[in-house]
């Protein structure tokens, strides 16, 4: 079935052609919405930036559509986070169907967190953009990509990147102002804030165990650990089941708060995490 799908895509590419129509902006494809936020800030009005994984879908298990495969073949570049599940699973197929499109790994230069138990594909924690420091590295990587794709406007891209990094620096100061009196540990269903926790000296406790739901015994041990570490909030994400989180919340008498690390509104989401940690019972 998959062989048929890719033959169909190849035929469609031949029929439709890969050329850009006059008057249209050139397109850059990114793997997820947070990267679209960074890329748009740096590319400015010169490019259209599209995300392959729509908000609300999990990049761990996402399957690109035939339409997206065709659109990717017409892009000037594909910018990937680096180690997301679908990026690894589809890497060869994506490149086979977009042979003339350069692929760039935006995790280059980031000190990666390597997992024990391989909860994520490849054994590397992929949510690199949830660290403020990493965001600055991602911005630099995108700036280099843009200068390579369009050297005529390199100074403009460098200036845009500098402006974005100034915002990132200010956000870091704001987050640090929230955190001194916050609990040093938090619970989360899916471990999406590992880089955030490392950056600010926090402990992230995950409900998932190796990517699987906890057993009753594991759930009991989790509740005990959360009590011992004075966890004050449980973060949940809309693409994952919240039932175990709600059970733990009732036992601990702490709130569950929905966050979206995959949101295009990257700055707002990072600020929201810090605000919740500082005051879990205050509405955002």
PDB file of C-alpha atoms in Angstrom, residues 13-273:
ATOM      1  CA  UNK A  13       4.706  15.480  -8.960  1.00  0.00           C
ATOM      2  CA  UNK A  14       5.403  14.822 -12.626  1.00  0.00           C
ATOM      3  CA  UNK A  15       1.933  15.989 -13.640  1.00  0.00           C
ATOM      4  CA  UNK A  16       1.849  19.091 -11.477  1.00  0.00           C
ATOM      5  CA  UNK A  17       5.462  20.126 -11.843  1.00  0.00           C
ATOM      6  CA  UNK A  18       7.623  21.540  -9.062  1.00  0.00           C
ATOM      7  CA  UNK A  19       7.937  25.084 -10.323  1.00  0.00           C
ATOM      8  CA  UNK A  20       6.736  28.059  -8.375  1.00  0.00           C
ATOM      9  CA  UNK A  21       4.047  30.155  -9.985  1.00  0.00           C
ATOM     10  CA  UNK A  22       4.817  33.790 -10.748  1.00  0.00           C
ATOM     11  CA  UNK A  23       3.929  36.167  -7.948  1.00  0.00           C
ATOM     12  CA  UNK A  24       3.920  33.521  -5.235  1.00  0.00           C
ATOM     13  CA  UNK A  25       6.331  33.643  -2.331  1.00  0.00           C
ATOM     14  CA  UNK A  26       8.849  30.825  -2.130  1.00  0.00           C
ATOM     15  CA  UNK A  27       7.939  28.261   0.536  1.00  0.00           C
ATOM     16  CA  UNK A  28       9.904  26.814   3.413  1.00  0.00           C
ATOM     17  CA  UNK A  29       8.496  23.763   5.196  1.00  0.00           C
ATOM     18  CA  UNK A  30       9.133  23.162   8.890  1.00  0.00           C
ATOM     19  CA  UNK A  31       8.326  20.025  10.834  1.00  0.00           C
ATOM     20  CA  UNK A  32       6.248  21.561  13.663  1.00  0.00           C
ATOM     21  CA  UNK A  33       4.462  24.773  14.633  1.00  0.00           C
ATOM     22  CA  UNK A  34       7.046  26.173  17.109  1.00  0.00           C
ATOM     23  CA  UNK A  35       9.623  26.098  14.330  1.00  0.00           C
ATOM     24  CA  UNK A  36       7.199  28.047  12.135  1.00  0.00           C
ATOM     25  CA  UNK A  37       7.204  30.771  14.805  1.00  0.00           C
ATOM     26  CA  UNK A  38      11.009  31.023  14.678  1.00  0.00           C
ATOM     27  CA  UNK A  39      11.273  30.716  10.902  1.00  0.00           C
ATOM     28  CA  UNK A  40       8.635  33.364  10.197  1.00  0.00           C
ATOM     29  CA  UNK A  41      10.341  35.795  12.569  1.00  0.00           C
ATOM     30  CA  UNK A  42      13.620  35.416  10.665  1.00  0.00           C
ATOM     31  CA  UNK A  43      12.364  34.994   7.093  1.00  0.00           C
ATOM     32  CA  UNK A  44      10.075  38.002   7.422  1.00  0.00           C
ATOM     33  CA  UNK A  45       7.901  38.701   4.399  1.00  0.00           C
ATOM     34  CA  UNK A  46      10.190  37.058   1.889  1.00  0.00           C
ATOM     35  CA  UNK A  47       9.005  33.472   2.395  1.00  0.00           C
ATOM     36  CA  UNK A  48       5.859  31.592   3.237  1.00  0.00           C
ATOM     37  CA  UNK A  49       6.524  29.144   6.061  1.00  0.00           C
ATOM     38  CA  UNK A  50       4.309  26.070   6.401  1.00  0.00           C
ATOM     39  CA  UNK A  51       4.288  23.414   9.103  1.00  0.00           C
ATOM     40  CA  UNK A  52       3.937  19.735   8.269  1.00  0.00           C
ATOM     41  CA  UNK A  53       2.373  18.623  11.568  1.00  0.00           C
ATOM     42  CA  UNK A  54      -0.880  20.504  12.272  1.00  0.00           C
ATOM     43  CA  UNK A  55      -1.465  21.744  15.809  1.00  0.00           C
ATOM     44  CA  UNK A  56      -3.241  19.114  17.882  1.00  0.00           C
ATOM     45  CA  UNK A  57      -1.473  16.177  16.207  1.00  0.00           C
ATOM     46  CA  UNK A  58       1.381  14.261  17.795  1.00  0.00           C
ATOM     47  CA  UNK A  59       4.714  14.496  15.940  1.00  0.00           C
ATOM     48  CA  UNK A  60       5.672  11.213  17.568  1.00  0.00           C
ATOM     49  CA  UNK A  61       3.205   9.281  15.397  1.00  0.00           C
ATOM     50  CA  UNK A  62       2.201  11.665  12.586  1.00  0.00           C
ATOM     51  CA  UNK A  63       2.021  10.415   8.986  1.00  0.00           C
ATOM     52  CA  UNK A  64       2.440  13.121   6.308  1.00  0.00           C
ATOM     53  CA  UNK A  65      -0.352  13.220   3.747  1.00  0.00           C
ATOM     54  CA  UNK A  66       0.226  12.766  -0.006  1.00  0.00           C
ATOM     55  CA  UNK A  67      -0.627  16.450  -0.465  1.00  0.00           C
ATOM     56  CA  UNK A  68       2.050  17.440   2.038  1.00  0.00           C
ATOM     57  CA  UNK A  69       4.591  15.252   0.270  1.00  0.00           C
ATOM     58  CA  UNK A  70       3.856  17.079  -2.967  1.00  0.00           C
ATOM     59  CA  UNK A  71       4.029  20.481  -1.298  1.00  0.00           C
ATOM     60  CA  UNK A  72       7.342  19.575   0.347  1.00  0.00           C
ATOM     61  CA  UNK A  73       8.849  18.795  -3.065  1.00  0.00           C
ATOM     62  CA  UNK A  74       8.135  22.412  -4.058  1.00  0.00           C
ATOM     63  CA  UNK A  75       9.701  23.926  -0.945  1.00  0.00           C
ATOM     64  CA  UNK A  76      13.048  25.680  -0.915  1.00  0.00           C
ATOM     65  CA  UNK A  77      14.038  23.809   2.272  1.00  0.00           C
ATOM     66  CA  UNK A  78      12.780  21.509   5.002  1.00  0.00           C
ATOM     67  CA  UNK A  79      13.677  22.507   8.567  1.00  0.00           C
ATOM     68  CA  UNK A  80      13.356  19.676  11.090  1.00  0.00           C
ATOM     69  CA  UNK A  81      13.565  19.746  14.871  1.00  0.00           C
ATOM     70  CA  UNK A  82      15.939  16.803  14.684  1.00  0.00           C
ATOM     71  CA  UNK A  83      14.650  13.768  16.553  1.00  0.00           C
ATOM     72  CA  UNK A  84      10.863  13.755  16.503  1.00  0.00           C
ATOM     73  CA  UNK A  85       9.263  10.372  15.888  1.00  0.00           C
ATOM     74  CA  UNK A  86       7.842  11.107  12.457  1.00  0.00           C
ATOM     75  CA  UNK A  87      11.026  12.910  11.370  1.00  0.00           C
ATOM     76  CA  UNK A  88      13.042   9.753  12.016  1.00  0.00           C
ATOM     77  CA  UNK A  89      10.436   7.312  10.694  1.00  0.00           C
ATOM     78  CA  UNK A  90       9.812   9.256   7.488  1.00  0.00           C
ATOM     79  CA  UNK A  91      13.291  10.688   6.854  1.00  0.00           C
ATOM     80  CA  UNK A  92      14.183   8.472   3.890  1.00  0.00           C
ATOM     81  CA  UNK A  93      10.740   8.662   2.273  1.00  0.00           C
ATOM     82  CA  UNK A  94      10.577  12.440   2.630  1.00  0.00           C
ATOM     83  CA  UNK A  95      13.981  12.864   1.021  1.00  0.00           C
ATOM     84  CA  UNK A  96      13.195  10.379  -1.748  1.00  0.00           C
ATOM     85  CA  UNK A  97      10.135  12.413  -2.712  1.00  0.00           C
ATOM     86  CA  UNK A  98      11.886  15.782  -2.388  1.00  0.00           C
ATOM     87  CA  UNK A  99      15.317  14.998  -3.816  1.00  0.00           C
ATOM     88  CA  UNK A 100      16.082  18.590  -4.753  1.00  0.00           C
ATOM     89  CA  UNK A 101      15.015  20.040  -1.391  1.00  0.00           C
ATOM     90  CA  UNK A 102      17.794  20.570   1.190  1.00  0.00           C
ATOM     91  CA  UNK A 103      17.004  19.255   4.688  1.00  0.00           C
ATOM     92  CA  UNK A 104      18.366  21.050   7.757  1.00  0.00           C
ATOM     93  CA  UNK A 105      18.574  19.720  11.316  1.00  0.00           C
ATOM     94  CA  UNK A 106      17.894  22.612  13.702  1.00  0.00           C
ATOM     95  CA  UNK A 107      19.176  20.663  16.714  1.00  0.00           C
ATOM     96  CA  UNK A 108      22.775  21.144  15.580  1.00  0.00           C
ATOM     97  CA  UNK A 109      24.808  22.746  18.362  1.00  0.00           C
ATOM     98  CA  UNK A 110      22.327  21.782  21.104  1.00  0.00           C
ATOM     99  CA  UNK A 111      23.459  19.650  24.037  1.00  0.00           C
ATOM    100  CA  UNK A 112      21.002  16.795  23.599  1.00  0.00           C
ATOM    101  CA  UNK A 113      19.414  14.823  26.427  1.00  0.00           C
ATOM    102  CA  UNK A 114      19.930  11.107  25.856  1.00  0.00           C
ATOM    103  CA  UNK A 115      17.270   8.973  27.488  1.00  0.00           C
ATOM    104  CA  UNK A 116      17.551   5.762  29.408  1.00  0.00           C
ATOM    105  CA  UNK A 117      14.833   3.325  28.356  1.00  0.00           C
ATOM    106  CA  UNK A 118      14.357   5.047  24.972  1.00  0.00           C
ATOM    107  CA  UNK A 119      10.985   6.673  25.648  1.00  0.00           C
ATOM    108  CA  UNK A 120      11.369   8.551  22.353  1.00  0.00           C
ATOM    109  CA  UNK A 121      12.479   7.307  18.954  1.00  0.00           C
ATOM    110  CA  UNK A 122      16.256   7.225  18.681  1.00  0.00           C
ATOM    111  CA  UNK A 123      16.757   7.435  22.452  1.00  0.00           C
ATOM    112  CA  UNK A 124      17.044  11.242  22.370  1.00  0.00           C
ATOM    113  CA  UNK A 125      14.622  13.661  24.019  1.00  0.00           C
ATOM    114  CA  UNK A 126      13.379  15.620  20.975  1.00  0.00           C
ATOM    115  CA  UNK A 127      11.623  18.663  22.488  1.00  0.00           C
ATOM    116  CA  UNK A 128      14.674  20.897  22.152  1.00  0.00           C
ATOM    117  CA  UNK A 129      12.692  24.107  21.554  1.00  0.00           C
ATOM    118  CA  UNK A 130      11.302  24.110  25.123  1.00  0.00           C
ATOM    119  CA  UNK A 131      14.630  25.450  26.386  1.00  0.00           C
ATOM    120  CA  UNK A 132      15.109  29.203  26.083  1.00  0.00           C
ATOM    121  CA  UNK A 133      18.841  28.776  25.480  1.00  0.00           C
ATOM    122  CA  UNK A 134      18.119  26.175  22.803  1.00  0.00           C
ATOM    123  CA  UNK A 135      15.708  28.599  21.157  1.00  0.00           C
ATOM    124  CA  UNK A 136      18.617  30.978  20.611  1.00  0.00           C
ATOM    125  CA  UNK A 137      20.616  28.182  18.954  1.00  0.00           C
ATOM    126  CA  UNK A 138      17.636  27.293  16.765  1.00  0.00           C
ATOM    127  CA  UNK A 139      17.335  30.956  15.735  1.00  0.00           C
ATOM    128  CA  UNK A 140      21.018  31.026  14.755  1.00  0.00           C
ATOM    129  CA  UNK A 141      20.603  27.802  12.756  1.00  0.00           C
ATOM    130  CA  UNK A 142      17.602  29.206  10.891  1.00  0.00           C
ATOM    131  CA  UNK A 143      19.473  32.438  10.194  1.00  0.00           C
ATOM    132  CA  UNK A 144      22.322  30.460   8.614  1.00  0.00           C
ATOM    133  CA  UNK A 145      19.822  28.507   6.502  1.00  0.00           C
ATOM    134  CA  UNK A 146      18.182  31.691   5.253  1.00  0.00           C
ATOM    135  CA  UNK A 147      21.519  33.291   4.410  1.00  0.00           C
ATOM    136  CA  UNK A 148      22.454  30.177   2.448  1.00  0.00           C
ATOM    137  CA  UNK A 149      19.146  30.061   0.565  1.00  0.00           C
ATOM    138  CA  UNK A 150      19.041  33.797  -0.159  1.00  0.00           C
ATOM    139  CA  UNK A 151      22.495  35.389   0.314  1.00  0.00           C
ATOM    140  CA  UNK A 152      21.314  38.605  -1.341  1.00  0.00           C
ATOM    141  CA  UNK A 153      19.254  39.402   1.774  1.00  0.00           C
ATOM    142  CA  UNK A 154      21.597  37.885   4.357  1.00  0.00           C
ATOM    143  CA  UNK A 155      21.931  41.057   6.402  1.00  0.00           C
ATOM    144  CA  UNK A 156      18.155  41.294   6.719  1.00  0.00           C
ATOM    145  CA  UNK A 157      17.921  37.729   8.019  1.00  0.00           C
ATOM    146  CA  UNK A 158      20.746  38.323  10.483  1.00  0.00           C
ATOM    147  CA  UNK A 159      19.008  41.446  11.776  1.00  0.00           C
ATOM    148  CA  UNK A 160      15.712  39.582  12.145  1.00  0.00           C
ATOM    149  CA  UNK A 161      17.478  36.803  14.043  1.00  0.00           C
ATOM    150  CA  UNK A 162      19.118  39.334  16.353  1.00  0.00           C
ATOM    151  CA  UNK A 163      15.706  40.849  17.092  1.00  0.00           C
ATOM    152  CA  UNK A 164      14.234  37.431  17.828  1.00  0.00           C
ATOM    153  CA  UNK A 165      17.139  36.543  20.117  1.00  0.00           C
ATOM    154  CA  UNK A 166      16.640  39.790  22.031  1.00  0.00           C
ATOM    155  CA  UNK A 167      13.031  38.736  22.679  1.00  0.00           C
ATOM    156  CA  UNK A 168      14.249  35.300  23.755  1.00  0.00           C
ATOM    157  CA  UNK A 169      16.711  36.882  26.205  1.00  0.00           C
ATOM    158  CA  UNK A 170      13.977  39.067  27.698  1.00  0.00           C
ATOM    159  CA  UNK A 171      11.718  36.030  28.040  1.00  0.00           C
ATOM    160  CA  UNK A 172      14.463  34.176  29.907  1.00  0.00           C
ATOM    161  CA  UNK A 173      14.716  37.036  32.409  1.00  0.00           C
ATOM    162  CA  UNK A 174      10.957  37.027  32.859  1.00  0.00           C
ATOM    163  CA  UNK A 175      10.850  33.270  33.441  1.00  0.00           C
ATOM    164  CA  UNK A 176      13.674  33.414  35.969  1.00  0.00           C
ATOM    165  CA  UNK A 177      11.760  36.080  37.884  1.00  0.00           C
ATOM    166  CA  UNK A 178       8.804  33.689  38.233  1.00  0.00           C
ATOM    167  CA  UNK A 179      10.721  30.638  39.415  1.00  0.00           C
ATOM    168  CA  UNK A 180      12.716  31.379  42.631  1.00  0.00           C
ATOM    169  CA  UNK A 181       9.819  30.553  44.969  1.00  0.00           C
ATOM    170  CA  UNK A 182       8.222  27.869  42.779  1.00  0.00           C
ATOM    171  CA  UNK A 183       8.317  24.154  43.710  1.00  0.00           C
ATOM    172  CA  UNK A 184      11.375  22.472  42.243  1.00  0.00           C
ATOM    173  CA  UNK A 185       9.439  19.521  40.827  1.00  0.00           C
ATOM    174  CA  UNK A 186       6.412  19.137  38.562  1.00  0.00           C
ATOM    175  CA  UNK A 187       4.484  16.219  37.088  1.00  0.00           C
ATOM    176  CA  UNK A 188       3.686  15.924  33.402  1.00  0.00           C
ATOM    177  CA  UNK A 189       1.972  13.222  31.389  1.00  0.00           C
ATOM    178  CA  UNK A 190       4.379  13.169  28.423  1.00  0.00           C
ATOM    179  CA  UNK A 191       7.954  14.343  29.169  1.00  0.00           C
ATOM    180  CA  UNK A 192       7.949  17.362  26.871  1.00  0.00           C
ATOM    181  CA  UNK A 193       9.681  19.834  29.213  1.00  0.00           C
ATOM    182  CA  UNK A 194      12.970  18.025  29.827  1.00  0.00           C
ATOM    183  CA  UNK A 195      15.087  20.847  28.369  1.00  0.00           C
ATOM    184  CA  UNK A 196      13.084  23.491  30.232  1.00  0.00           C
ATOM    185  CA  UNK A 197      13.594  21.587  33.487  1.00  0.00           C
ATOM    186  CA  UNK A 198      17.329  21.168  32.892  1.00  0.00           C
ATOM    187  CA  UNK A 199      17.758  24.844  32.120  1.00  0.00           C
ATOM    188  CA  UNK A 200      16.057  26.076  35.277  1.00  0.00           C
ATOM    189  CA  UNK A 201      17.176  23.409  37.731  1.00  0.00           C
ATOM    190  CA  UNK A 202      13.784  21.719  38.003  1.00  0.00           C
ATOM    191  CA  UNK A 203      12.773  18.055  38.236  1.00  0.00           C
ATOM    192  CA  UNK A 204      10.337  16.779  35.630  1.00  0.00           C
ATOM    193  CA  UNK A 205       8.426  13.655  36.677  1.00  0.00           C
ATOM    194  CA  UNK A 206       6.640  11.842  33.872  1.00  0.00           C
ATOM    195  CA  UNK A 207       3.452   9.793  34.154  1.00  0.00           C
ATOM    196  CA  UNK A 208       4.470   7.822  31.078  1.00  0.00           C
ATOM    197  CA  UNK A 209       6.957   5.033  31.761  1.00  0.00           C
ATOM    198  CA  UNK A 210       9.034   4.324  28.672  1.00  0.00           C
ATOM    199  CA  UNK A 211       6.227   5.720  26.548  1.00  0.00           C
ATOM    200  CA  UNK A 212       3.620   3.476  28.214  1.00  0.00           C
ATOM    201  CA  UNK A 213       0.816   3.992  30.717  1.00  0.00           C
ATOM    202  CA  UNK A 214       1.875   3.224  34.309  1.00  0.00           C
ATOM    203  CA  UNK A 215       0.730   0.040  36.042  1.00  0.00           C
ATOM    204  CA  UNK A 216      -1.277   0.389  39.301  1.00  0.00           C
ATOM    205  CA  UNK A 217       1.927  -0.238  41.300  1.00  0.00           C
ATOM    206  CA  UNK A 218       3.812   2.374  39.268  1.00  0.00           C
ATOM    207  CA  UNK A 219       0.963   4.823  39.722  1.00  0.00           C
ATOM    208  CA  UNK A 220       1.088   4.372  43.497  1.00  0.00           C
ATOM    209  CA  UNK A 221       4.864   4.852  43.517  1.00  0.00           C
ATOM    210  CA  UNK A 222       4.446   7.958  41.364  1.00  0.00           C
ATOM    211  CA  UNK A 223       1.986   9.494  43.833  1.00  0.00           C
ATOM    212  CA  UNK A 224       4.379   8.789  46.710  1.00  0.00           C
ATOM    213  CA  UNK A 225       7.278  10.396  44.861  1.00  0.00           C
ATOM    214  CA  UNK A 226       5.225  13.465  44.007  1.00  0.00           C
ATOM    215  CA  UNK A 227       4.271  13.896  47.662  1.00  0.00           C
ATOM    216  CA  UNK A 228       7.893  13.592  48.749  1.00  0.00           C
ATOM    217  CA  UNK A 229       8.995  16.185  46.185  1.00  0.00           C
ATOM    218  CA  UNK A 230       6.104  18.581  46.939  1.00  0.00           C
ATOM    219  CA  UNK A 231       4.768  18.629  43.382  1.00  0.00           C
ATOM    220  CA  UNK A 232       2.302  21.490  43.059  1.00  0.00           C
ATOM    221  CA  UNK A 233       0.955  21.057  39.533  1.00  0.00           C
ATOM    222  CA  UNK A 234       0.340  18.402  36.886  1.00  0.00           C
ATOM    223  CA  UNK A 235       0.794  19.443  33.269  1.00  0.00           C
ATOM    224  CA  UNK A 236      -1.307  17.693  30.621  1.00  0.00           C
ATOM    225  CA  UNK A 237      -1.391  17.985  26.849  1.00  0.00           C
ATOM    226  CA  UNK A 238      -4.490  17.750  24.709  1.00  0.00           C
ATOM    227  CA  UNK A 239      -3.072  15.045  22.422  1.00  0.00           C
ATOM    228  CA  UNK A 240      -2.663  12.602  25.341  1.00  0.00           C
ATOM    229  CA  UNK A 241      -5.054  10.793  27.682  1.00  0.00           C
ATOM    230  CA  UNK A 242      -5.554  12.681  30.960  1.00  0.00           C
ATOM    231  CA  UNK A 243      -7.237  10.003  33.116  1.00  0.00           C
ATOM    232  CA  UNK A 244      -4.155   9.013  35.112  1.00  0.00           C
ATOM    233  CA  UNK A 245      -3.246  12.667  35.593  1.00  0.00           C
ATOM    234  CA  UNK A 246      -6.710  13.335  37.021  1.00  0.00           C
ATOM    235  CA  UNK A 247      -6.406  10.374  39.419  1.00  0.00           C
ATOM    236  CA  UNK A 248      -3.068  11.666  40.703  1.00  0.00           C
ATOM    237  CA  UNK A 249      -4.388  15.227  40.957  1.00  0.00           C
ATOM    238  CA  UNK A 250      -7.227  14.086  43.207  1.00  0.00           C
ATOM    239  CA  UNK A 251      -4.809  12.155  45.416  1.00  0.00           C
ATOM    240  CA  UNK A 252      -2.391  15.075  45.725  1.00  0.00           C
ATOM    241  CA  UNK A 253      -5.031  17.844  45.783  1.00  0.00           C
ATOM    242  CA  UNK A 254      -3.191  19.758  43.071  1.00  0.00           C
ATOM    243  CA  UNK A 255      -4.521  21.233  39.810  1.00  0.00           C
ATOM    244  CA  UNK A 256      -4.049  19.856  36.321  1.00  0.00           C
ATOM    245  CA  UNK A 257      -3.100  22.524  33.794  1.00  0.00           C
ATOM    246  CA  UNK A 258      -3.227  22.073  30.032  1.00  0.00           C
ATOM    247  CA  UNK A 259      -0.173  23.255  28.134  1.00  0.00           C
ATOM    248  CA  UNK A 260       0.746  23.003  24.471  1.00  0.00           C
ATOM    249  CA  UNK A 261       4.498  22.749  23.830  1.00  0.00           C
ATOM    250  CA  UNK A 262       3.642  22.266  20.144  1.00  0.00           C
ATOM    251  CA  UNK A 263       1.888  25.609  19.824  1.00  0.00           C
ATOM    252  CA  UNK A 264       2.870  28.240  17.284  1.00  0.00           C
ATOM    253  CA  UNK A 265       2.602  30.700  20.189  1.00  0.00           C
ATOM    254  CA  UNK A 266       5.958  29.569  21.548  1.00  0.00           C
ATOM    255  CA  UNK A 267       6.710  32.636  23.671  1.00  0.00           C
ATOM    256  CA  UNK A 268       3.268  32.600  25.291  1.00  0.00           C
ATOM    257  CA  UNK A 269       3.513  28.893  26.104  1.00  0.00           C
ATOM    258  CA  UNK A 270       6.943  29.146  27.718  1.00  0.00           C
ATOM    259  CA  UNK A 271       5.805  32.083  29.825  1.00  0.00           C
ATOM    260  CA  UNK A 272       2.651  30.205  30.816  1.00  0.00           C
ATOM    261  CA  UNK A 273       4.644  27.212  32.092  1.00  0.00           C
TER     262      UNK A 273
END
